GROMACS .gro file of N, CA, C and O in nm:
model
  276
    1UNK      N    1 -18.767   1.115  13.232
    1UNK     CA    2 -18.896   1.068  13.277
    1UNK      C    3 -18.884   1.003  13.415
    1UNK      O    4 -18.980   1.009  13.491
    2UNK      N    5 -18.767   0.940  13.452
    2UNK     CA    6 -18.787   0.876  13.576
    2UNK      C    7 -18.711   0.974  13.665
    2UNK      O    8 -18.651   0.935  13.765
    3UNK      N    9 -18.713   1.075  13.635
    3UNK     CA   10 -18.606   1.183  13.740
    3UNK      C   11 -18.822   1.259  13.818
    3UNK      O   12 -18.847   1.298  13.932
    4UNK      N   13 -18.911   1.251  13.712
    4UNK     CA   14 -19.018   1.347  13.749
    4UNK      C   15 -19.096   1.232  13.819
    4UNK      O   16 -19.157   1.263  13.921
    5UNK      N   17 -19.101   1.113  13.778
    5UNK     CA   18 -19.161   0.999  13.861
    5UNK      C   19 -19.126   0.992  14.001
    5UNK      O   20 -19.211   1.017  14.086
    6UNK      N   21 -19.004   0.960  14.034
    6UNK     CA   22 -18.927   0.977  14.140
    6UNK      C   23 -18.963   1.109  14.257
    6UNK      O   24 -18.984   1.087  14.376
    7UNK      N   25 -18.966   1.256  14.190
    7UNK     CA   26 -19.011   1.355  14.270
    7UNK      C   27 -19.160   1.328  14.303
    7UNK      O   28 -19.207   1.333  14.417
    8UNK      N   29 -19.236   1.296  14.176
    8UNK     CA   30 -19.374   1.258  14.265
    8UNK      C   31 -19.383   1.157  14.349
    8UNK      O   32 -19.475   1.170  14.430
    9UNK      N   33 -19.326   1.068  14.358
    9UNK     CA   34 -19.344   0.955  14.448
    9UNK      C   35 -19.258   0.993  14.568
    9UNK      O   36 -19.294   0.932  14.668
   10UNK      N   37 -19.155   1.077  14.588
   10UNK     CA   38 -19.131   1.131  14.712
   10UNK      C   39 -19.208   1.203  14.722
   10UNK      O   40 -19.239   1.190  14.840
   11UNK      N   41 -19.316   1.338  14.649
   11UNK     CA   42 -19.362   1.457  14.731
   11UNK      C   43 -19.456   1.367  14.801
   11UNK      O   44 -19.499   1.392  14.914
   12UNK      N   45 -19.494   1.242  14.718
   12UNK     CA   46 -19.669   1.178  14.773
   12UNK      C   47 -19.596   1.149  14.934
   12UNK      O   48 -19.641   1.191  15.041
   13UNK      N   49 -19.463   1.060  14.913
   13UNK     CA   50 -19.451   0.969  15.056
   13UNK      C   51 -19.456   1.080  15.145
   13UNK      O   52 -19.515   1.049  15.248
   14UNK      N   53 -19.396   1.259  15.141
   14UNK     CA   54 -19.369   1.290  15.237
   14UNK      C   55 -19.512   1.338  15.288
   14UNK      O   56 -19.534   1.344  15.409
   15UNK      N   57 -19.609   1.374  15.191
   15UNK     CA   58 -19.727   1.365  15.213
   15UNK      C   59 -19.821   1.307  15.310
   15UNK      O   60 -19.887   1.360  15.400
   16UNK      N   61 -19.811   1.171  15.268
   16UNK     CA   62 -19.872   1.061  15.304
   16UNK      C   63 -19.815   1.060  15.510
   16UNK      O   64 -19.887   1.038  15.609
   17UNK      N   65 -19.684   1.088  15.504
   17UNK     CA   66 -19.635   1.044  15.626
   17UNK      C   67 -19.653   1.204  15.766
   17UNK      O   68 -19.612   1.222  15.881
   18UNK      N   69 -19.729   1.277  15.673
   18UNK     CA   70 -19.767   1.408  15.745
   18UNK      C   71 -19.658   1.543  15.788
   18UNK      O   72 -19.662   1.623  15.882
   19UNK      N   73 -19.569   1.528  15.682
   19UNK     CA   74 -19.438   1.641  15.719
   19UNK      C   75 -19.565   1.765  15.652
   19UNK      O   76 -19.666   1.746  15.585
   20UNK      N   77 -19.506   1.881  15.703
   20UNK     CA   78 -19.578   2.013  15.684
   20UNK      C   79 -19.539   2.012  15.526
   20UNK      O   80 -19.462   1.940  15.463
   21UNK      N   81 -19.647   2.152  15.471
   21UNK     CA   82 -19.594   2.198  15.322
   21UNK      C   83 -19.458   2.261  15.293
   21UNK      O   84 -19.405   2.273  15.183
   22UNK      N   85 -19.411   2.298  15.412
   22UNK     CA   86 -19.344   2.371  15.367
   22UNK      C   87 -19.143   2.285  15.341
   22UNK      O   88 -19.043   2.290  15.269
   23UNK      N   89 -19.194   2.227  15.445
   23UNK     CA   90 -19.080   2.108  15.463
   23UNK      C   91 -19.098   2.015  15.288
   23UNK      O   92 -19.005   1.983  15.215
   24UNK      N   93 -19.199   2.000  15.272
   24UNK     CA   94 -19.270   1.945  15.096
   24UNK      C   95 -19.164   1.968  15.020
   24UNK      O   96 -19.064   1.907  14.983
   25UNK      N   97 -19.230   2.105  15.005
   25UNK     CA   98 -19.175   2.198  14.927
   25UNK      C   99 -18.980   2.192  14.880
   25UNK      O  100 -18.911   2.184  14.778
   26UNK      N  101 -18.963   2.201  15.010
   26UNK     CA  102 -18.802   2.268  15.004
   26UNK      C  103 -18.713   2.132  14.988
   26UNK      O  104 -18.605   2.135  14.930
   27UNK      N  105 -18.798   1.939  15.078
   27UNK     CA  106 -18.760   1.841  14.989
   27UNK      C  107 -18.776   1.804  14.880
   27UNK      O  108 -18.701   1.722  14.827
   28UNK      N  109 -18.911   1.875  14.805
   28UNK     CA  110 -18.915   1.831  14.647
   28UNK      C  111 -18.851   1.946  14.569
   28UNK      O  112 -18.870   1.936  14.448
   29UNK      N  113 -18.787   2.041  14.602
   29UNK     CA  114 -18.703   2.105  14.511
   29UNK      C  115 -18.532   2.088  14.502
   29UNK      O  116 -18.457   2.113  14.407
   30UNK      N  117 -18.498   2.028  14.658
   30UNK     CA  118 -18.383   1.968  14.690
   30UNK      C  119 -18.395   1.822  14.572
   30UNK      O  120 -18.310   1.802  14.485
   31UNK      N  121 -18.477   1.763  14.588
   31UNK     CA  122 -18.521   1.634  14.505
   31UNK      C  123 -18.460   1.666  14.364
   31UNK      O  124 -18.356   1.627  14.311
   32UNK      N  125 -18.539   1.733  14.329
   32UNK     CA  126 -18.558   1.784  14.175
   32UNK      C  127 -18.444   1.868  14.106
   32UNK      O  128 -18.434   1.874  13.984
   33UNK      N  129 -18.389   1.909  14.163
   33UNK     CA  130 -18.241   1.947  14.179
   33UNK      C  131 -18.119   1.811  14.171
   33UNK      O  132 -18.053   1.815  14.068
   34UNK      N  133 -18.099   1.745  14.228
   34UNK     CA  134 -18.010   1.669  14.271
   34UNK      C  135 -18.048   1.581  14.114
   34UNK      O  136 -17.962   1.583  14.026
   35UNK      N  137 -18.186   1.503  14.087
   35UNK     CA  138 -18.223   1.431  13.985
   35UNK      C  139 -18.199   1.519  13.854
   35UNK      O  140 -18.165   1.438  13.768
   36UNK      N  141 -18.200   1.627  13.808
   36UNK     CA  142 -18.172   1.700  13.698
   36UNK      C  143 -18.047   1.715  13.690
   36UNK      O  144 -18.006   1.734  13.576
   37UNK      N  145 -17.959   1.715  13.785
   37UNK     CA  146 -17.790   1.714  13.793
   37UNK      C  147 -17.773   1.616  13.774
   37UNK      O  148 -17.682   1.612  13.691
   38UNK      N  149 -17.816   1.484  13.807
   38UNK     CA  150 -17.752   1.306  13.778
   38UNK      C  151 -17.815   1.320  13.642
   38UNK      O  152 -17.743   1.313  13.543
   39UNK      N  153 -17.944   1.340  13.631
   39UNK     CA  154 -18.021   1.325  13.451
   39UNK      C  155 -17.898   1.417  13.331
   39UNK      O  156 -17.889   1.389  13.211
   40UNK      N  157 -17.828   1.512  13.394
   40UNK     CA  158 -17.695   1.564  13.312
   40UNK      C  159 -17.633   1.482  13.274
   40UNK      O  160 -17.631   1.423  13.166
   41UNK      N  161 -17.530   1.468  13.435
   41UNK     CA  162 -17.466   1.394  13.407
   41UNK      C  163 -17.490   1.242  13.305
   41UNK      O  164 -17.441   1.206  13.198
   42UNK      N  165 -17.587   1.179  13.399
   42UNK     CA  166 -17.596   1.049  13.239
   42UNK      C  167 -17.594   1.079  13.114
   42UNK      O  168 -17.544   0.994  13.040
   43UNK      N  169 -17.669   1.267  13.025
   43UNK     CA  170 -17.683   1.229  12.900
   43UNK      C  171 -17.505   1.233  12.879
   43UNK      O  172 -17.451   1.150  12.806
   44UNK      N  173 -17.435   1.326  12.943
   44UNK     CA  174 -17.271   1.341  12.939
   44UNK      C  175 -17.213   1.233  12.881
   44UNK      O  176 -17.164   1.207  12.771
   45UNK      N  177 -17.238   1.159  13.022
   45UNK     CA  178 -17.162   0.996  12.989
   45UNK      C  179 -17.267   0.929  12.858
   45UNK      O  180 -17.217   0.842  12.786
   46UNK      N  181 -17.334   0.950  12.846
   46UNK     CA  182 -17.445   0.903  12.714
   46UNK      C  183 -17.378   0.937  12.604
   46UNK      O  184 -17.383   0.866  12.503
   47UNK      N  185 -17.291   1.073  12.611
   47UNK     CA  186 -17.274   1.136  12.464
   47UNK      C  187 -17.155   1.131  12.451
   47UNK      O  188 -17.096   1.191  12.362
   48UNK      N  189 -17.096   1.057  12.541
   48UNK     CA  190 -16.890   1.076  12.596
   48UNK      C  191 -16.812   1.016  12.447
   48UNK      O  192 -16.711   1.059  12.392
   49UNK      N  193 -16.893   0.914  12.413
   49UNK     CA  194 -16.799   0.865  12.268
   49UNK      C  195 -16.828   0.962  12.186
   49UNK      O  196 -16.726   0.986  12.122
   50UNK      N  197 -16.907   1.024  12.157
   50UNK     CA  198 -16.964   1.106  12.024
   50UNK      C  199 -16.881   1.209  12.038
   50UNK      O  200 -16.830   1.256  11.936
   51UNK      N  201 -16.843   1.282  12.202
   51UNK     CA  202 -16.761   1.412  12.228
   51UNK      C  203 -16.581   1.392  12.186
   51UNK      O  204 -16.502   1.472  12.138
   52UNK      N  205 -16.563   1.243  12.231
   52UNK     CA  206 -16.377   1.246  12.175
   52UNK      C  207 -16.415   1.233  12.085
   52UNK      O  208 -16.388   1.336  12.025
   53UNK      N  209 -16.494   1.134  11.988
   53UNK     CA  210 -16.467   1.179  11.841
   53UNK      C  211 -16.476   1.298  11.781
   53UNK      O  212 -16.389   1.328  11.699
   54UNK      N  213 -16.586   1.392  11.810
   54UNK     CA  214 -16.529   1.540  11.740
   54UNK      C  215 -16.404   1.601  11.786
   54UNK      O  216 -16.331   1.659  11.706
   55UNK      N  217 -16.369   1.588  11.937
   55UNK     CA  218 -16.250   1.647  11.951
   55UNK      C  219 -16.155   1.569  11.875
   55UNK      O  220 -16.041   1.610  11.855
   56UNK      N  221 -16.199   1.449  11.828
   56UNK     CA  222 -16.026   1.374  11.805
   56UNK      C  223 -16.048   1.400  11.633
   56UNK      O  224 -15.978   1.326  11.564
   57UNK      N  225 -16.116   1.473  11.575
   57UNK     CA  226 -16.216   1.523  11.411
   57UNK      C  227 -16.093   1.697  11.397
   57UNK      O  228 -16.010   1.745  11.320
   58UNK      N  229 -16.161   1.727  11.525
   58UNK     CA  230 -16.085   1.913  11.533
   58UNK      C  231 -15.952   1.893  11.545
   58UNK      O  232 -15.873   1.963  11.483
   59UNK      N  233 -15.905   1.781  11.637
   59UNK     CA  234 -15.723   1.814  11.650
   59UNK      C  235 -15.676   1.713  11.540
   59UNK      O  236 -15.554   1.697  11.545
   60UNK      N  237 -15.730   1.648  11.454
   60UNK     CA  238 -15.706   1.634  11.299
   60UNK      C  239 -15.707   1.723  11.200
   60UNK      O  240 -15.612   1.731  11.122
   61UNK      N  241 -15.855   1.830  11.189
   61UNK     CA  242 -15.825   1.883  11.130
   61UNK      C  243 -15.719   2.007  11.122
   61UNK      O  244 -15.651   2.052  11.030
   62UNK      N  245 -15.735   2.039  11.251
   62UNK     CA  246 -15.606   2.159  11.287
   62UNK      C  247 -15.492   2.133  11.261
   62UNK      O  248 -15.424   2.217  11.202
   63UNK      N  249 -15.436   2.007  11.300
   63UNK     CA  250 -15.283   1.984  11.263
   63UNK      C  251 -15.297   1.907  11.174
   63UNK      O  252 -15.184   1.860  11.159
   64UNK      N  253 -15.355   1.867  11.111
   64UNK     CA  254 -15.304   1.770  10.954
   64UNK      C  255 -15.400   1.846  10.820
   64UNK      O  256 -15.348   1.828  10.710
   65UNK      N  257 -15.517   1.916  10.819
   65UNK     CA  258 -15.538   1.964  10.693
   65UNK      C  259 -15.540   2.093  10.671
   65UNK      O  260 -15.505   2.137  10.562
   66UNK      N  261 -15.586   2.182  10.782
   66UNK     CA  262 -15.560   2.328  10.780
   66UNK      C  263 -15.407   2.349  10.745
   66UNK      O  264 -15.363   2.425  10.659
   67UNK      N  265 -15.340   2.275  10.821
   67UNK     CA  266 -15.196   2.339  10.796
   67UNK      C  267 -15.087   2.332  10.688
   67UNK      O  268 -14.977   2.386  10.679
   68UNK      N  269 -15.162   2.236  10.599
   68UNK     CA  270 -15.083   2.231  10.506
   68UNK      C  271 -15.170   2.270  10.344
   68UNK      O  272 -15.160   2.247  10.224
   69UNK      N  273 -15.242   2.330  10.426
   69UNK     CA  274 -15.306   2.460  10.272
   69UNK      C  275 -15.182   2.593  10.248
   69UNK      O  276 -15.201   2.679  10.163
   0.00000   0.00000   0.00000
């Protein structure tokens, strides 16, 4: 939500300050780009404990219960 807030409040400023559409354009998709790559990255780091614990779940189960069936 604050990655789409952010693009509108830049498309308005560049608006407001009289850059052409087209210049708009190609900063609010540069914008919107860059904010959907950091909005990744955070859920990443958001989900980083939840990810070693399954990996540290799989290289348990691989070497300690699969292998001794």
């Amino acid at each position: 939500m604050f990655e789409i807030i952010f693009v509108l409040i830049f498309i308005a400023t560049l608006l407001v300050t009289g850059v052409t559409m087209l210049t708009v354009f190609a900063a609010a998709g540069f914008a919107l780009a860059i904010m959907v790559l950091l909005g990744m990255v955070g859920a990443v780091i958001k989900i980083l404990p939840w990810l070693i614990v399954i990996a540290i779940g799989i290289w348990f189960f691989k070497n300690h219960v699969h292998t001794s069936r």
